[in-house]
XYZ file of C-alpha atoms in Angstrom:
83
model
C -18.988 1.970 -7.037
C -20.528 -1.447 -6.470
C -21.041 -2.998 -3.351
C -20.963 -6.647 -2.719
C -22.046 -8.816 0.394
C -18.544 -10.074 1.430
C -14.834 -9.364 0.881
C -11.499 -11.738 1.349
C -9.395 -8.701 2.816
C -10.265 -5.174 4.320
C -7.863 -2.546 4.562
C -8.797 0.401 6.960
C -6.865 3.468 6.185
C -6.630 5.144 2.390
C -3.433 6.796 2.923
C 0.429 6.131 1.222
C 0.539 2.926 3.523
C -3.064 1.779 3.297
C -2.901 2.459 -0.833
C 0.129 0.482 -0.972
C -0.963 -2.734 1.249
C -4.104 -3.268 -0.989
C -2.324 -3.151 -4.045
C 0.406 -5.116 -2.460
C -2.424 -7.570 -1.088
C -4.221 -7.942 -4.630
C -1.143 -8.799 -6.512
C 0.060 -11.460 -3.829
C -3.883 -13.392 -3.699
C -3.978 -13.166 -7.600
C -0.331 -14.409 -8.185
C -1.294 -17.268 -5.327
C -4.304 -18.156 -6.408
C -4.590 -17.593 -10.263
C -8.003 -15.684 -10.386
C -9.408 -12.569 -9.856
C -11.716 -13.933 -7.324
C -10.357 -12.587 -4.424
C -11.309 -9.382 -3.185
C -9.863 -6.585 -1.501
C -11.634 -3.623 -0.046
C -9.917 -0.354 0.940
C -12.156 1.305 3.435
C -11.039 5.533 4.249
C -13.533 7.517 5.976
C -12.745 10.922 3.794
C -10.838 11.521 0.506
C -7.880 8.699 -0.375
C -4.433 10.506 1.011
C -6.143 13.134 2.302
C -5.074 12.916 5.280
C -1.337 12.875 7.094
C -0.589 10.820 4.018
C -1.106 14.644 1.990
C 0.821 16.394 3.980
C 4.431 14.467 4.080
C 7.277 15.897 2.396
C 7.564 12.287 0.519
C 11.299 12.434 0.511
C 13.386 8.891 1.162
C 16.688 9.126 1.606
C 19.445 6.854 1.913
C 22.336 8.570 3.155
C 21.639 7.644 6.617
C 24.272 7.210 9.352
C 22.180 3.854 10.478
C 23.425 1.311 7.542
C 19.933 -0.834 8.352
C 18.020 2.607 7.675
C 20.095 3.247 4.676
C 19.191 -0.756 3.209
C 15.912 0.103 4.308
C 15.151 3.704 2.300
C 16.438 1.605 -0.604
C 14.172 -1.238 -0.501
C 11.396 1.277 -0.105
C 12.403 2.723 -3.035
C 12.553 -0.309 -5.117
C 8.883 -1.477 -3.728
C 7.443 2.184 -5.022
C 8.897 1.462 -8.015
C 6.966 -1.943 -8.880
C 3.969 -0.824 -7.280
């Protein structure tokens, strides 16, 4: 672990969302800016999906009686995929 004096982005919150924003959030500042010069910093005050994040079934599914839920479980699952 190495701690430096300033950061571009902080992300509070190590669980399935938080994990998934700063990877989401590195890939976009690299891609837009070319370098690896921008930082991002995930802070989580215990252990990285130890929390609610831990405890979820994990299941998405798109049989779903709401068609925008059903488009929606499927571009989750797409995302996940590329992550």
């Amino acid at each position: 672990l190495t701690m430096t004096e300033s950061v571009n982005t902080v992300i509070i919150g190590g669980g399935v969302l938080g994990c998934a924003s700063a990877i989401s959030t590195q890939k976009r500042l690299r891609k837009a800016n070319g370098n690896n010069d921008d930082s991002v910093c995930l802070v989580e005050k215990t252990v990285i999906s130890s929390g609610i994040s831990a405890r979820h079934s994990g299941i998405v599914r798109s049989a779903n009686a709401v068609a925008r839920a059903a488009k929606l479980a499927k571009s989750a699952t797409d995302y996940w995929k590329n992550l």
